[in-house]
Tab-separated table of C-alpha atoms in Angstrom:
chain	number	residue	atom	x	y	z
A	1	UNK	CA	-41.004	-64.019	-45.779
A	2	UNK	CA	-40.842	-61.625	-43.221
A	3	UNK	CA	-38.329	-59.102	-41.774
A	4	UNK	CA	-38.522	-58.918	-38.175
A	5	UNK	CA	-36.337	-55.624	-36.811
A	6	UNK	CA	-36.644	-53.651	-32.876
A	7	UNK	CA	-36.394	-50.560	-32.406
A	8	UNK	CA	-35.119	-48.980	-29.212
A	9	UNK	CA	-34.825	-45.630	-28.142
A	10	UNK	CA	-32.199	-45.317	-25.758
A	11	UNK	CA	-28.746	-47.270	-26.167
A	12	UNK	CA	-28.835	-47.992	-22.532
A	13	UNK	CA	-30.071	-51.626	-21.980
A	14	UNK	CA	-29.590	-52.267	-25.943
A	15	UNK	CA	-26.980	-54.191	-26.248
A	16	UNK	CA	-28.416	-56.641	-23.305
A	17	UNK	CA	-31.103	-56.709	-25.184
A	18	UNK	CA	-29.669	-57.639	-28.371
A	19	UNK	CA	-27.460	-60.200	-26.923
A	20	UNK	CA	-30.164	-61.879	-24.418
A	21	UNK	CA	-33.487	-61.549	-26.998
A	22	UNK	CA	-32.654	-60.643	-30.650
A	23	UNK	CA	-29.069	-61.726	-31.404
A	24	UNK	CA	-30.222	-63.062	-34.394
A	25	UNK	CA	-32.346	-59.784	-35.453
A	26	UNK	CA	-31.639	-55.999	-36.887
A	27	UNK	CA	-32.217	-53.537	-34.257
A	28	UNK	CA	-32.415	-49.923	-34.903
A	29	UNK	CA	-31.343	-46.976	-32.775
A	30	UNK	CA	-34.139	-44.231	-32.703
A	31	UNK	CA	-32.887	-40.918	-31.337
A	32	UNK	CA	-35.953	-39.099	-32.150
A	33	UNK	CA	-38.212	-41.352	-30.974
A	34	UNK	CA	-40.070	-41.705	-34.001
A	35	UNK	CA	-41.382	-44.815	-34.017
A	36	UNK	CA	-42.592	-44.164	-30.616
A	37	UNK	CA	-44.287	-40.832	-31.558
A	38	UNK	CA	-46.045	-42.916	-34.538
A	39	UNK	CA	-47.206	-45.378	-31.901
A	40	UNK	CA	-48.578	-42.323	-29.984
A	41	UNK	CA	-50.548	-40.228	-33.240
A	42	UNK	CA	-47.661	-38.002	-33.431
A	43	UNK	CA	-47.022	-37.865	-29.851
A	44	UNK	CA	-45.110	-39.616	-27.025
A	45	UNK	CA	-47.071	-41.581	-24.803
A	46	UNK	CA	-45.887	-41.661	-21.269
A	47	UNK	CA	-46.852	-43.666	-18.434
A	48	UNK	CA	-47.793	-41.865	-15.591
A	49	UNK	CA	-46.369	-42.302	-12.032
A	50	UNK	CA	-49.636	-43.935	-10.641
A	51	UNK	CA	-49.218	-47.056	-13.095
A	52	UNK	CA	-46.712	-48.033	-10.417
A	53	UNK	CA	-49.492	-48.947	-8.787
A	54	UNK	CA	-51.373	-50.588	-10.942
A	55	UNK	CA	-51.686	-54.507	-10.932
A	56	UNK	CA	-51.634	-55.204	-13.838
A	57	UNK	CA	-47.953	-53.333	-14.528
A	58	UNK	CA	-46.807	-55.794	-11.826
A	59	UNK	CA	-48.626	-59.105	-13.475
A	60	UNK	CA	-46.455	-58.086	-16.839
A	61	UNK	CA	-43.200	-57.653	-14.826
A	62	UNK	CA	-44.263	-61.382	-12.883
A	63	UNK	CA	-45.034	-62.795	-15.826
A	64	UNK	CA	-41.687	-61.798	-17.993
A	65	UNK	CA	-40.001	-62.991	-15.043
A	66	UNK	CA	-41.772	-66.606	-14.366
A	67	UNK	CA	-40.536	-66.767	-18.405
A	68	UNK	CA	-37.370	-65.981	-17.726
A	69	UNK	CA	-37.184	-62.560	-19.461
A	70	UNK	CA	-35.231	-60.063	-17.221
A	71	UNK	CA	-35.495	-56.668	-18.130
A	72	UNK	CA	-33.521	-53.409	-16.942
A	73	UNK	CA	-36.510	-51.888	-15.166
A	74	UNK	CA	-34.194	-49.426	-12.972
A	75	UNK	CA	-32.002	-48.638	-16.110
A	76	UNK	CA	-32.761	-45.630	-18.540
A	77	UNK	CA	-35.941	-44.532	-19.189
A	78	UNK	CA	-38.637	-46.989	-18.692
A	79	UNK	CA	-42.238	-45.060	-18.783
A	80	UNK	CA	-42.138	-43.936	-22.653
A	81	UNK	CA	-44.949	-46.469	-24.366
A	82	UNK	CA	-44.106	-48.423	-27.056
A	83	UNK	CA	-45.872	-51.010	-29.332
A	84	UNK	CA	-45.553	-53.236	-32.314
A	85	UNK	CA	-46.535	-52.367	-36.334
A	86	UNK	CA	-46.609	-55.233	-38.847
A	87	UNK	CA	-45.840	-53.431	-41.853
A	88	UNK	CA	-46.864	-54.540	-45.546
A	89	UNK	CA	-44.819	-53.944	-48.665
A	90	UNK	CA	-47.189	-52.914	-51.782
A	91	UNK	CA	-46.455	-51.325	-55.093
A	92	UNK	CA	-48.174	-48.139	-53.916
A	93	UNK	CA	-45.665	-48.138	-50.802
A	94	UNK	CA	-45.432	-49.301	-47.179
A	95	UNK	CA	-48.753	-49.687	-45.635
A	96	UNK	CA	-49.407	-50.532	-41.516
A	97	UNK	CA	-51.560	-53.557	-41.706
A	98	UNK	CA	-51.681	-54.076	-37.937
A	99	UNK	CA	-50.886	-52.085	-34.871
A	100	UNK	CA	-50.125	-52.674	-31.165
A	101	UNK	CA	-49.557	-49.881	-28.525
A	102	UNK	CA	-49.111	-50.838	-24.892
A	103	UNK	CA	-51.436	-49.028	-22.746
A	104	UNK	CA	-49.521	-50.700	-19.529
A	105	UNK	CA	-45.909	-51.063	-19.661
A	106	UNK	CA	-45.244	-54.397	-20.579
A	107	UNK	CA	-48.087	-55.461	-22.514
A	108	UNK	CA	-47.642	-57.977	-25.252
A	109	UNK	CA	-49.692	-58.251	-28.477
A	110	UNK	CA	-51.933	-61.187	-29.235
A	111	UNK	CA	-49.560	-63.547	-30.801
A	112	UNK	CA	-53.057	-65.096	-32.287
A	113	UNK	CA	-54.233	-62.076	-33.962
A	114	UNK	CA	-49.888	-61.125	-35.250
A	115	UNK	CA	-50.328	-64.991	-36.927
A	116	UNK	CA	-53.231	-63.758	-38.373
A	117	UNK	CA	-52.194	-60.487	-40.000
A	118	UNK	CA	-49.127	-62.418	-41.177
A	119	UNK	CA	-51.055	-65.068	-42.892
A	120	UNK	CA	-53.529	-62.435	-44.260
A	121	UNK	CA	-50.062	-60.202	-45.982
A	122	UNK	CA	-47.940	-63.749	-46.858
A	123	UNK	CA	-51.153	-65.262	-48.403
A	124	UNK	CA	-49.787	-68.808	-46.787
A	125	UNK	CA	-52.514	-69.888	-45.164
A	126	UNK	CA	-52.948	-70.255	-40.755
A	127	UNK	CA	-54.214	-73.550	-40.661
A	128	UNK	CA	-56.661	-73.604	-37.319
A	129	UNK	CA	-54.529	-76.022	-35.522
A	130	UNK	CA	-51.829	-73.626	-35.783
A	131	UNK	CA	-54.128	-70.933	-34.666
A	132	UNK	CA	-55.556	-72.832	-31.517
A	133	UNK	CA	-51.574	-73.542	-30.579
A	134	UNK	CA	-51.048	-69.863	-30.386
A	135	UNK	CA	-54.439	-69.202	-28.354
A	136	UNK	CA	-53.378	-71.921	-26.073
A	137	UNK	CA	-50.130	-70.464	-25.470
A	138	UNK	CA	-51.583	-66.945	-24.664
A	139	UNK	CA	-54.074	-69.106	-22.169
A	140	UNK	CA	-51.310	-70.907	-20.835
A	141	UNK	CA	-48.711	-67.617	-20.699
A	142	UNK	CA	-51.687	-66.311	-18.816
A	143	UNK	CA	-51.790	-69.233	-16.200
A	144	UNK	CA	-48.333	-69.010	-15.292
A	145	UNK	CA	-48.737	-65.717	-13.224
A	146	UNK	CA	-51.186	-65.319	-9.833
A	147	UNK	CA	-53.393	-63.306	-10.928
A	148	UNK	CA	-55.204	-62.310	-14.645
A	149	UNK	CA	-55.535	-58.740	-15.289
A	150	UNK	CA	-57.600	-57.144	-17.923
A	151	UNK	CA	-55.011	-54.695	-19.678
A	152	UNK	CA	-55.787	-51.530	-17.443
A	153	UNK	CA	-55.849	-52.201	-13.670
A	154	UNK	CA	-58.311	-54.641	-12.360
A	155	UNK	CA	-56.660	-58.425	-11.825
A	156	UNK	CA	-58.537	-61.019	-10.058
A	157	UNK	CA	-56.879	-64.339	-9.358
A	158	UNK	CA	-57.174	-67.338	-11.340
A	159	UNK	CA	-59.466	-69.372	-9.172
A	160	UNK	CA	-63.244	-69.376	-8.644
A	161	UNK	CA	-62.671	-66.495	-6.414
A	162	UNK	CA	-63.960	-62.930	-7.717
A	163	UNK	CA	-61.888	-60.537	-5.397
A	164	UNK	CA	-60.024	-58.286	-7.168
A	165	UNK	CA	-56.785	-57.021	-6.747
């Protein structure tokens, strides 16, 4: 099995959080912003002021939205990076076996390639219909919104039109 925790860095916005998302999860209080620093090789990793700008910020916060996730964007501290480890018990200790950090606020890891790790560490094997589900969702996630952005700041909209945003 697995033992899914969050970890937030700011109690602001937490307990929404908790209540909304992950009532049914551990979440951890980070003062130090540890986790975050780990994410960032030892470092924080702030968003600058021009990702405001950036398309492809605003297709995550349209695309939480047309899911019906509503986040506190004008509560706390909001440009501090974070990310996602999987991490893998072994007799020699903890070990990361996969890492996510968001390089635009907002960005979600590949559920596809999570299932993957997880299957790889549990030893249960990802049968390829289950696989092709979770690609299809991340299509289909991807559908939902106006426009499809490649992770940095170009977006283009989903028809045969190539005029980016």
């Amino acid at each position: 099995g697995f033992r899914l925790v969050t970890v937030v860095h700011e109690k602001l916005g937490a307990e929404t959080f908790w209540r909304d998302y992950w009532d049914s999860g551990e979440t951890f209080f980070d003062g130090t912003k540890g986790f975050y620093k780990a994410l960032g090789d030892g470092n924080l990793r702030w968003a600058r002021l021009d990702q405001v700008v950036r398309p492809s910020l605003w297709y995550n916060v349209y695309r939480n939205w047309r899911s019906g996730i509503r986040g506190n964007l004008l509560v706390g501290e909001g440009r501090i990076f974070g990310g996602l480890y999987i991490v893998q018990s072994a007799q020699q200790g903890p070990r990361i076996a996969y890492q996510f950090s968001e390089t635009v606020l907002g960005n979600r890891a590949p559920i596809s390639k999570v299932l993957e790790v997880c299957s790889d560490i549990s030893g249960v094997a990802l049968d390829e219909t289950s696989l092709q589900r979770a690609k299809q969702q991340e299509e289909d996630a991807k559908k939902t919104a106006t426009a499809q952005c490649d992770g940095q700041d170009s977006c283009a909209l989903p028809s045969s039109s190539s005029s980016k945003l």
